[in-house]
mmCIF file of C-alpha atoms and ligand atoms in Angstrom:
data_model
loop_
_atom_site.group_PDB
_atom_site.id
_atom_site.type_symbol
_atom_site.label_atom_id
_atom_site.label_comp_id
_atom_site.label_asym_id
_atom_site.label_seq_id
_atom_site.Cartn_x
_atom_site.Cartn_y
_atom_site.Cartn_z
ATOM 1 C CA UNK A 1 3.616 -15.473 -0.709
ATOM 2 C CA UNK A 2 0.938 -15.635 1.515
ATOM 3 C CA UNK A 3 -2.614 -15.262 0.068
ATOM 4 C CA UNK A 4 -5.655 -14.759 2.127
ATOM 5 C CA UNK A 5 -9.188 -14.339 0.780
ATOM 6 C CA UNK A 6 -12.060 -13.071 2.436
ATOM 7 C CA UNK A 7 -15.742 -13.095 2.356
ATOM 8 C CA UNK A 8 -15.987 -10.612 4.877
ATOM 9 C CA UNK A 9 -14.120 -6.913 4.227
ATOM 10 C CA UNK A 10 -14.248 -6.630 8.030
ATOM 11 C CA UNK A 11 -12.514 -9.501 8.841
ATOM 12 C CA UNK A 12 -9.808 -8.272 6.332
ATOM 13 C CA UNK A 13 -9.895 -4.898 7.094
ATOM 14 C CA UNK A 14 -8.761 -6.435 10.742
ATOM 15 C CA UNK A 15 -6.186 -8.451 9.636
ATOM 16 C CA UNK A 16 -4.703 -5.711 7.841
ATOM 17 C CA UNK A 17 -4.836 -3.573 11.040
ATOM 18 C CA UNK A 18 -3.096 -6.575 12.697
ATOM 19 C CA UNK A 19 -0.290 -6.434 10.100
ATOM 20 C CA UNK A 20 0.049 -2.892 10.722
ATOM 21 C CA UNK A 21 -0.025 -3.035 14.691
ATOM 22 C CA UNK A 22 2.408 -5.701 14.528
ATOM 23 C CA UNK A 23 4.650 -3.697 12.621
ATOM 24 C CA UNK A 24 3.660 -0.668 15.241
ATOM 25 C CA UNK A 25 4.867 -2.385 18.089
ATOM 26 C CA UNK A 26 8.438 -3.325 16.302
ATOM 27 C CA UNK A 27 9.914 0.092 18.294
ATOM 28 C CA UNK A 28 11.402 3.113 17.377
ATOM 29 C CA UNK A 29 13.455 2.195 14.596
ATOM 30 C CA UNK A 30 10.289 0.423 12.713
ATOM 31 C CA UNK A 31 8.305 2.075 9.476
ATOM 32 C CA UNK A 32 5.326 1.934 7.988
ATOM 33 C CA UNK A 33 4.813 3.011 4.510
ATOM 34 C CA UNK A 34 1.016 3.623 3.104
ATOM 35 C CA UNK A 35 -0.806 4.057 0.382
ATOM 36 C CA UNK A 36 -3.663 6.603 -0.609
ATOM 37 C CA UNK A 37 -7.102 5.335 -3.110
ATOM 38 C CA UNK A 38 -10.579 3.535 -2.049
ATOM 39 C CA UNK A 39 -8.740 0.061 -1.126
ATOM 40 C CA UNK A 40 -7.386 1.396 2.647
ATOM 41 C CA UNK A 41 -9.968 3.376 3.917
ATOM 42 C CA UNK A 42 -11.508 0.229 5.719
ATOM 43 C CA UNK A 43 -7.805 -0.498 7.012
ATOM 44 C CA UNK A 44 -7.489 3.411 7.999
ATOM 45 C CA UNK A 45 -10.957 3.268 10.006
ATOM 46 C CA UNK A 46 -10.202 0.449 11.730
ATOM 47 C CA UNK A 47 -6.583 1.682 12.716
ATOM 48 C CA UNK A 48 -8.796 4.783 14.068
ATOM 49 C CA UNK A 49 -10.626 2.855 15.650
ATOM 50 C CA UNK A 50 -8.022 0.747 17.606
ATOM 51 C CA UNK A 51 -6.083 3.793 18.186
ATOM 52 C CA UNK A 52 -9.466 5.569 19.715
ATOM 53 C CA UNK A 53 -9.525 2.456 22.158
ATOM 54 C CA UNK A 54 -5.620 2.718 23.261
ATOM 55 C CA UNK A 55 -5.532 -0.513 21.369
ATOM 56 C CA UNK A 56 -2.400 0.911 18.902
ATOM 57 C CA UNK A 57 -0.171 3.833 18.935
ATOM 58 C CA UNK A 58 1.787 5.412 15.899
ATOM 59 C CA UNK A 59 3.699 7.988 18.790
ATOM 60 C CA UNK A 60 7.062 6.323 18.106
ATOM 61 C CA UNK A 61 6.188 5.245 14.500
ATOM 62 C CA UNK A 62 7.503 7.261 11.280
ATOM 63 C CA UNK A 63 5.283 6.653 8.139
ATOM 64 C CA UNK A 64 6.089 7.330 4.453
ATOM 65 C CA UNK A 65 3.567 7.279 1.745
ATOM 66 C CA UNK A 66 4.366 6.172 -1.756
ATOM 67 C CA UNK A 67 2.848 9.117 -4.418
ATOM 68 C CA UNK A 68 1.741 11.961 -4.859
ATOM 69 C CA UNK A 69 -0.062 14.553 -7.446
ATOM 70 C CA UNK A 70 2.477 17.505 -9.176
ATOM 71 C CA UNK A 71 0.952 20.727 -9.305
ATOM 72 C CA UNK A 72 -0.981 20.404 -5.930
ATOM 73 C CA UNK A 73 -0.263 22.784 -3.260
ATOM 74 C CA UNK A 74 0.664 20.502 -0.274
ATOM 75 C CA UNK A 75 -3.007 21.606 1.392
ATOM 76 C CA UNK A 76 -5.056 20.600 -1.406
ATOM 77 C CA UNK A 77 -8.248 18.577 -0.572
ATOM 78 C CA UNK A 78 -7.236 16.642 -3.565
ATOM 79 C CA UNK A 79 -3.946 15.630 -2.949
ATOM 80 C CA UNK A 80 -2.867 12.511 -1.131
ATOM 81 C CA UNK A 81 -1.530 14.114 1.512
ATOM 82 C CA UNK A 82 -4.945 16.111 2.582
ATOM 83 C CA UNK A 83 -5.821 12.388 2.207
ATOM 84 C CA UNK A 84 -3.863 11.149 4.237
ATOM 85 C CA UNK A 85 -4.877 13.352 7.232
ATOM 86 C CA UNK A 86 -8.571 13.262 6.860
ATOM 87 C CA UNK A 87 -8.310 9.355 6.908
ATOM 88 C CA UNK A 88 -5.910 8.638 9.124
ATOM 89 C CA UNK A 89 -3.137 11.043 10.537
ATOM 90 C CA UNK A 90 -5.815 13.560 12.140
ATOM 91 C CA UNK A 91 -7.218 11.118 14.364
ATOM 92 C CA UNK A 92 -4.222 9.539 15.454
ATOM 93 C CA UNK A 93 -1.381 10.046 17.622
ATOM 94 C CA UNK A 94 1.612 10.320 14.864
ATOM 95 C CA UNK A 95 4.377 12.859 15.330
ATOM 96 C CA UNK A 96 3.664 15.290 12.312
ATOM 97 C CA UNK A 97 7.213 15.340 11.684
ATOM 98 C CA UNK A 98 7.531 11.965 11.002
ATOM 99 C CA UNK A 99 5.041 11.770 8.386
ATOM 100 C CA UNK A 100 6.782 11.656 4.831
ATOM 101 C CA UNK A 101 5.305 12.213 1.383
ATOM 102 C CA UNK A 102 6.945 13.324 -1.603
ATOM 103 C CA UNK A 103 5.778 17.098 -2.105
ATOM 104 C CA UNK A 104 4.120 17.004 -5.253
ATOM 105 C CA UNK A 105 4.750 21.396 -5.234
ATOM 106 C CA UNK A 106 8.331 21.442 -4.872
ATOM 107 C CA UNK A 107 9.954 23.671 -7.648
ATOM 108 C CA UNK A 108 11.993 21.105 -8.986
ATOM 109 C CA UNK A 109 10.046 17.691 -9.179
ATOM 110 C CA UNK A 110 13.557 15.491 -9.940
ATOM 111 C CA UNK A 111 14.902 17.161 -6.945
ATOM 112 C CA UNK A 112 11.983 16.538 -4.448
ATOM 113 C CA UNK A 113 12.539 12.713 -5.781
ATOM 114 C CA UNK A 114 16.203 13.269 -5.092
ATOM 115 C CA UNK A 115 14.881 14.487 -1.353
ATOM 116 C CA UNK A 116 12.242 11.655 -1.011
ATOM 117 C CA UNK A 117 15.032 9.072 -1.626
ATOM 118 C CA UNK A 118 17.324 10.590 1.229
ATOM 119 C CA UNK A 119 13.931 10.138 3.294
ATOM 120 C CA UNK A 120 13.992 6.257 2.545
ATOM 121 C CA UNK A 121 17.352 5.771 3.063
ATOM 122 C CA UNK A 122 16.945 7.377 6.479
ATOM 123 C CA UNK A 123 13.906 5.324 7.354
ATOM 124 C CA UNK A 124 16.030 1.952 6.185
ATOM 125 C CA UNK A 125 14.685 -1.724 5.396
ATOM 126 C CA UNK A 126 12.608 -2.094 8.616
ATOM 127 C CA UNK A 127 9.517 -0.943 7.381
ATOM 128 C CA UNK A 128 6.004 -2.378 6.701
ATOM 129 C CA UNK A 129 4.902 -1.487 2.975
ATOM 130 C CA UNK A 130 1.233 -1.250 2.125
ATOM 131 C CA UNK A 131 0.250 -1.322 -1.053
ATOM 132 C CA UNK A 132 -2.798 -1.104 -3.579
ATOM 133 C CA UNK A 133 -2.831 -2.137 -6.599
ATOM 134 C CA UNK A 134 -4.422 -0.332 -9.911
ATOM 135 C CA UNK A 135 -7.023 -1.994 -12.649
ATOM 136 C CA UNK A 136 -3.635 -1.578 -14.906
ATOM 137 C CA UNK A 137 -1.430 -3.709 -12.643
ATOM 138 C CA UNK A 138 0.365 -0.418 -11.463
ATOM 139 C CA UNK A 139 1.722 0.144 -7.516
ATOM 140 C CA UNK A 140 2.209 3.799 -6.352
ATOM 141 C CA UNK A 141 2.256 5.598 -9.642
ATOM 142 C CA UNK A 142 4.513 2.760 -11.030
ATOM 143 C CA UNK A 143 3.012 2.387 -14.839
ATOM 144 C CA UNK A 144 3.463 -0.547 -16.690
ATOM 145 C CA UNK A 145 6.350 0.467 -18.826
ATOM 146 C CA UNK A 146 9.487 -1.673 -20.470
ATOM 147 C CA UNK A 147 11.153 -1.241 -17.361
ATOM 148 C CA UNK A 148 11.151 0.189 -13.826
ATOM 149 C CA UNK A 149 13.272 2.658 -12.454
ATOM 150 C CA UNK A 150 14.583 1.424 -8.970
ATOM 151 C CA UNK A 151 14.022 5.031 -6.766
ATOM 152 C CA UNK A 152 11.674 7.941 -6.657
ATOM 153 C CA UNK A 153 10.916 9.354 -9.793
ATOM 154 C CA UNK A 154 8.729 11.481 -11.704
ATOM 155 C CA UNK A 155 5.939 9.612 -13.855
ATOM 156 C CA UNK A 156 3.231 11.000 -16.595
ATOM 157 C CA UNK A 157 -0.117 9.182 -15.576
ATOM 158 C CA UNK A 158 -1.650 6.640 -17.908
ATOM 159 C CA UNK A 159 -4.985 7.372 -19.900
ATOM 160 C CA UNK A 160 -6.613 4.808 -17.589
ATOM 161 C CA UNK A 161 -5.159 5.871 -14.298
ATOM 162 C CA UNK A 162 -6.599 9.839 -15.208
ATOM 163 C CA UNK A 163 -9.825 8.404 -16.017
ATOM 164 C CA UNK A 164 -10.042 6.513 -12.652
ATOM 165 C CA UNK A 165 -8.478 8.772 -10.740
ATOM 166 C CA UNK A 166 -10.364 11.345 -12.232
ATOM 167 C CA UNK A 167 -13.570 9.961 -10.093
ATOM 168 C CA UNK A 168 -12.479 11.384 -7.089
ATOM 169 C CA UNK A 169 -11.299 14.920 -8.433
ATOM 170 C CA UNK A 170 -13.442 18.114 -7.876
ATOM 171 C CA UNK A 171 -13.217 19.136 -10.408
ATOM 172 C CA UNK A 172 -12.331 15.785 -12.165
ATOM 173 C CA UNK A 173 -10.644 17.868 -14.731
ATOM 174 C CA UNK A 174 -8.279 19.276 -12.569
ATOM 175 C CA UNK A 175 -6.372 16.007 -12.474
ATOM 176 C CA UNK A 176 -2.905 16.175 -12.718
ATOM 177 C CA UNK A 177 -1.280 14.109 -15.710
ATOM 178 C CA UNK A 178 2.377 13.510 -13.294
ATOM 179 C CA UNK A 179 2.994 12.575 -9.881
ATOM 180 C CA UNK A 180 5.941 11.616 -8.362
ATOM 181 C CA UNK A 181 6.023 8.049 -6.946
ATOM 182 C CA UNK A 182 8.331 5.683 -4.692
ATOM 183 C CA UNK A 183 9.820 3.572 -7.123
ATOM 184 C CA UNK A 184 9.584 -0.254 -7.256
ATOM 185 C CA UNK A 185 12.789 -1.079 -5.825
ATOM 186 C CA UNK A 186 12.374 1.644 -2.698
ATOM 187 C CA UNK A 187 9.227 -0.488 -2.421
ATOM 188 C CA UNK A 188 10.547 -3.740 -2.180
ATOM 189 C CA UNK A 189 13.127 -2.463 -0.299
ATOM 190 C CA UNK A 190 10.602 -2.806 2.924
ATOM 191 C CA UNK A 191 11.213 -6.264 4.643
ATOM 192 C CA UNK A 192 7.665 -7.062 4.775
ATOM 193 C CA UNK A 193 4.857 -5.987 2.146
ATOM 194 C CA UNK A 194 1.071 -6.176 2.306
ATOM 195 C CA UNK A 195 -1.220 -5.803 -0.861
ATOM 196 C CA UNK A 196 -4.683 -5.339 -0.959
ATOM 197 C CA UNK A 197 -7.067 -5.535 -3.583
ATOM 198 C CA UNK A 198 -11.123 -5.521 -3.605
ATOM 199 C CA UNK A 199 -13.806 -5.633 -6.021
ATOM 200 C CA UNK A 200 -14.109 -7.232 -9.496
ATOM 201 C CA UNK A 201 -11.992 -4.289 -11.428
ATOM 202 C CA UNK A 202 -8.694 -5.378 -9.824
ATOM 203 C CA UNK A 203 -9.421 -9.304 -10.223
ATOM 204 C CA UNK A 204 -7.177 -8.953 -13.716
ATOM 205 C CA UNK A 205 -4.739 -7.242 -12.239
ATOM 206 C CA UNK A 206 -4.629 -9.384 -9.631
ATOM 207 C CA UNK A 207 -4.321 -13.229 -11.215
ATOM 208 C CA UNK A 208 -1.102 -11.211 -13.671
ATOM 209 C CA UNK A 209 0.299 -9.821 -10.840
ATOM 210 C CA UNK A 210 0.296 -13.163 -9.121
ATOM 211 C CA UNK A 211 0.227 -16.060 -11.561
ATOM 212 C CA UNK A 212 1.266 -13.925 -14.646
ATOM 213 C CA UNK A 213 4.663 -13.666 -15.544
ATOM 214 C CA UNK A 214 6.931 -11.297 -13.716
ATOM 215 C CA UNK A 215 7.415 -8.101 -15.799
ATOM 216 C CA UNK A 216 7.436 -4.495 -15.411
ATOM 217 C CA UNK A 217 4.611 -4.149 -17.771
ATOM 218 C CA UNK A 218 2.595 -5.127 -14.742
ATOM 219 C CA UNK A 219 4.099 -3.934 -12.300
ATOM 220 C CA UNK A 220 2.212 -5.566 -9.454
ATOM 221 C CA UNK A 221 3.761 -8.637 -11.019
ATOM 222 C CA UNK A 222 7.006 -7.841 -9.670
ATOM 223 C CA UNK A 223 5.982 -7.525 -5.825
ATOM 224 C CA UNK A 224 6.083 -11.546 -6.004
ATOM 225 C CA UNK A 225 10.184 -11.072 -5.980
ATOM 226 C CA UNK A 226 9.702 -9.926 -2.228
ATOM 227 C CA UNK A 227 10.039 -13.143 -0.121
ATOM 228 C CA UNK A 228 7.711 -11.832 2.620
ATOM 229 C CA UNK A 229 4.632 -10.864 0.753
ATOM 230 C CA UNK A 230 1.696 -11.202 2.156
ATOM 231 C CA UNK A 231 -2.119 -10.713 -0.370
ATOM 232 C CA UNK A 232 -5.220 -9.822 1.228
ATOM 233 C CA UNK A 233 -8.452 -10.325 -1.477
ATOM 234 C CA UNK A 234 -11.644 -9.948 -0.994
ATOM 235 C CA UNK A 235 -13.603 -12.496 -3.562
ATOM 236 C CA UNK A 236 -14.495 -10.804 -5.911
ATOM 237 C CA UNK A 237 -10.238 -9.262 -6.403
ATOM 238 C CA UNK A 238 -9.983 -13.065 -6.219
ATOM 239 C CA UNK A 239 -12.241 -14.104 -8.405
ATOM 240 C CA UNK A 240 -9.943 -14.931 -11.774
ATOM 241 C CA UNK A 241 -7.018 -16.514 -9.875
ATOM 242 C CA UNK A 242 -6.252 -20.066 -10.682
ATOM 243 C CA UNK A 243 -7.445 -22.446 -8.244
ATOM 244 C CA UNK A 244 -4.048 -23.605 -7.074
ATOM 245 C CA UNK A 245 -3.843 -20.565 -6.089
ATOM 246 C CA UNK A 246 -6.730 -20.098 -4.509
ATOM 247 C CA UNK A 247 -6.693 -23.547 -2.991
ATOM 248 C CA UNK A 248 -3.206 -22.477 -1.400
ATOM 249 C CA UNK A 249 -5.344 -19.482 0.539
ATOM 250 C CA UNK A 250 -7.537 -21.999 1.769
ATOM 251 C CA UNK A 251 -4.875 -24.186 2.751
ATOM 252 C CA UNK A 252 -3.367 -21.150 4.287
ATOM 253 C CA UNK A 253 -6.110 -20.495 6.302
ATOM 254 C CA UNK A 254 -6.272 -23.823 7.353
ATOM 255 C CA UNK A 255 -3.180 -23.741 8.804
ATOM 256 C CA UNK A 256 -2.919 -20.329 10.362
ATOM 257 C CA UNK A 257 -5.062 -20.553 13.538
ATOM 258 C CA UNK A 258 -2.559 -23.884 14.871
ATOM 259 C CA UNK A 259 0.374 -21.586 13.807
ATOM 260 C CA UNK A 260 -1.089 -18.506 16.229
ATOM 261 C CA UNK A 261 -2.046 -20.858 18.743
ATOM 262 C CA UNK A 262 2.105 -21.565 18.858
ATOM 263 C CA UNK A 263 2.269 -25.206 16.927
ATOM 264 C CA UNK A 264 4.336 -23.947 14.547
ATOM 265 C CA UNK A 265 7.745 -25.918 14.050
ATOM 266 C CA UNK A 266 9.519 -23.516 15.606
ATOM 267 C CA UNK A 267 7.826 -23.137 18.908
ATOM 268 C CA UNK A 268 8.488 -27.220 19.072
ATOM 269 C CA UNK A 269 11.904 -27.111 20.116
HETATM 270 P P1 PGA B 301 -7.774 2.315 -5.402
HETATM 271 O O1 PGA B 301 -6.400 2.632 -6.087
HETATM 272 O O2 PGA B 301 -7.438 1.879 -4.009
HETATM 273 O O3 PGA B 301 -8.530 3.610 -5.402
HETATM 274 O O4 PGA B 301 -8.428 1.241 -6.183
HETATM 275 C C1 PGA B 301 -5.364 1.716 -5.957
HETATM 276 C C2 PGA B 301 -4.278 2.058 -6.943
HETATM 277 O O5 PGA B 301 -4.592 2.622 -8.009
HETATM 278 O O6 PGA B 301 -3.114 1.753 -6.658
#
């Protein structure tokens, strides 16, 4: 696990969007799956912004998101995927074909999950997974819960996911109470993962998910059973990890700039 925490939201927001160009320029055959809430939409800008400068291009990329509402029509201004175009897929070059997100209007919700998984299994392992994570511990619309469910599935919304979630609802009240979400083991399915957190209200979350035990009651926890996980945190997200952990960041951090400048052990031989 690789933690990194930052002072500076820019300076994440542009190692995220290195992450994700990285993974951009792995070729045809390479994913990237994304996530909707307040936590990207520094990470989208910036990936606008690159794109706007020729710096990036998503024209051979395929991108899957992890959740969406049920009830929604797919144009809704409140559904994930309206989200998704207004922050990101509008302004950049992305085949709309290749954009995947489960359909939250589909007659038959367990069949649309059924349809979503056939998506991932197309897509494969090479894919870059973003992910958020909630004030509850939860990734995609993964609830705590006894246990997880490996594939897409359909999921009632916790009392403190509505309430949140509610925020940025018009009307609030018009949240729906399911959504269909990737499930935990389609997530770390992807060969490399990238979580994000920021602000104070995910700094619980954040020191169970990653010095807590592992358990699908929080179900960020169980991201730490991917061995290429890499944890951007702003301070404040950081803010209740132990300090071994945080001293590993700095560490980290220490290290990284000889590793990019190629005296890594590898590059040795
Ligand atoms: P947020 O949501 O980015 O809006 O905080 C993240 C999540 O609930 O997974």
């Amino acid at each position: 696990m690789d933690i990194r925490i930052y002072g500076d939201e820019s300076r994440l927001n542009g190692d995220a969007a290195d992450i994700v160009g990285e993974a951009l320029r792995g070729g045809p055959a390479s994913a990237i799956g994304l996530c909707t809430g307040m936590t990207p939409v520094g990470l989208y800008r910036e990936l606008v912004r690159r794109r706007a400068k020729g710096e990036i291009s998503f024209a051979d990329a395929t991108v899957c998101n992890l959740d969406e509402y049920i009830g929604l029509t797919p144009d809704d201004p409140n559904g994930f995927r309206a989200f998704m175009r207004k922050r990101l897929l509008d302004e950049v070059d992305l085949p709309p074909e290749r954009f995947f997100i489960p359909d939250g209007s589909a007659p038959d919700p367990e069949d649309e999950c059924r349809r979503f998984d056939a998506v991932l299994d197309g897509i494969g392992r090479r894919r870059l997974q973003v992910v958020g994570i909630g004030g509850n511990g939860h990734v995609g619309f993964n609830e705590p819960d006894d246990s997880l469910p490996y594939g897409t599935r359909v999921v009632r919304l916790s009392d403190r996911t509505v309430q949140t979630n509610a925020a940025y609802f018009d009307p609030p009240d018009r949240i729906p109470r399911r959504a269909i979400t990737m499930g935990i083991g389609s997530i770390l399915d992807a060969d490399r993962l990238l979580l994000i957190a920021l602000g104070k209200e995910k700094a619980e979350a954040v020191a169970g998910a990653l010095a807590g035990p592992i358990t699908a009651r929080l179900p960020g926890s169980l991201l730490r059973l991917h061995p290429r996980l890499t944890v951007l945190l702003d301070r404040e997200a950081a803010s209740l990890l132990p300090e071994r952990l945080k001293a590993d960041a700095g560490l980290a951090r220490a290290i990284r700039p000889r590793i990019e400048d190629g005296f890594d052990e590898t590059s040795r031989q």
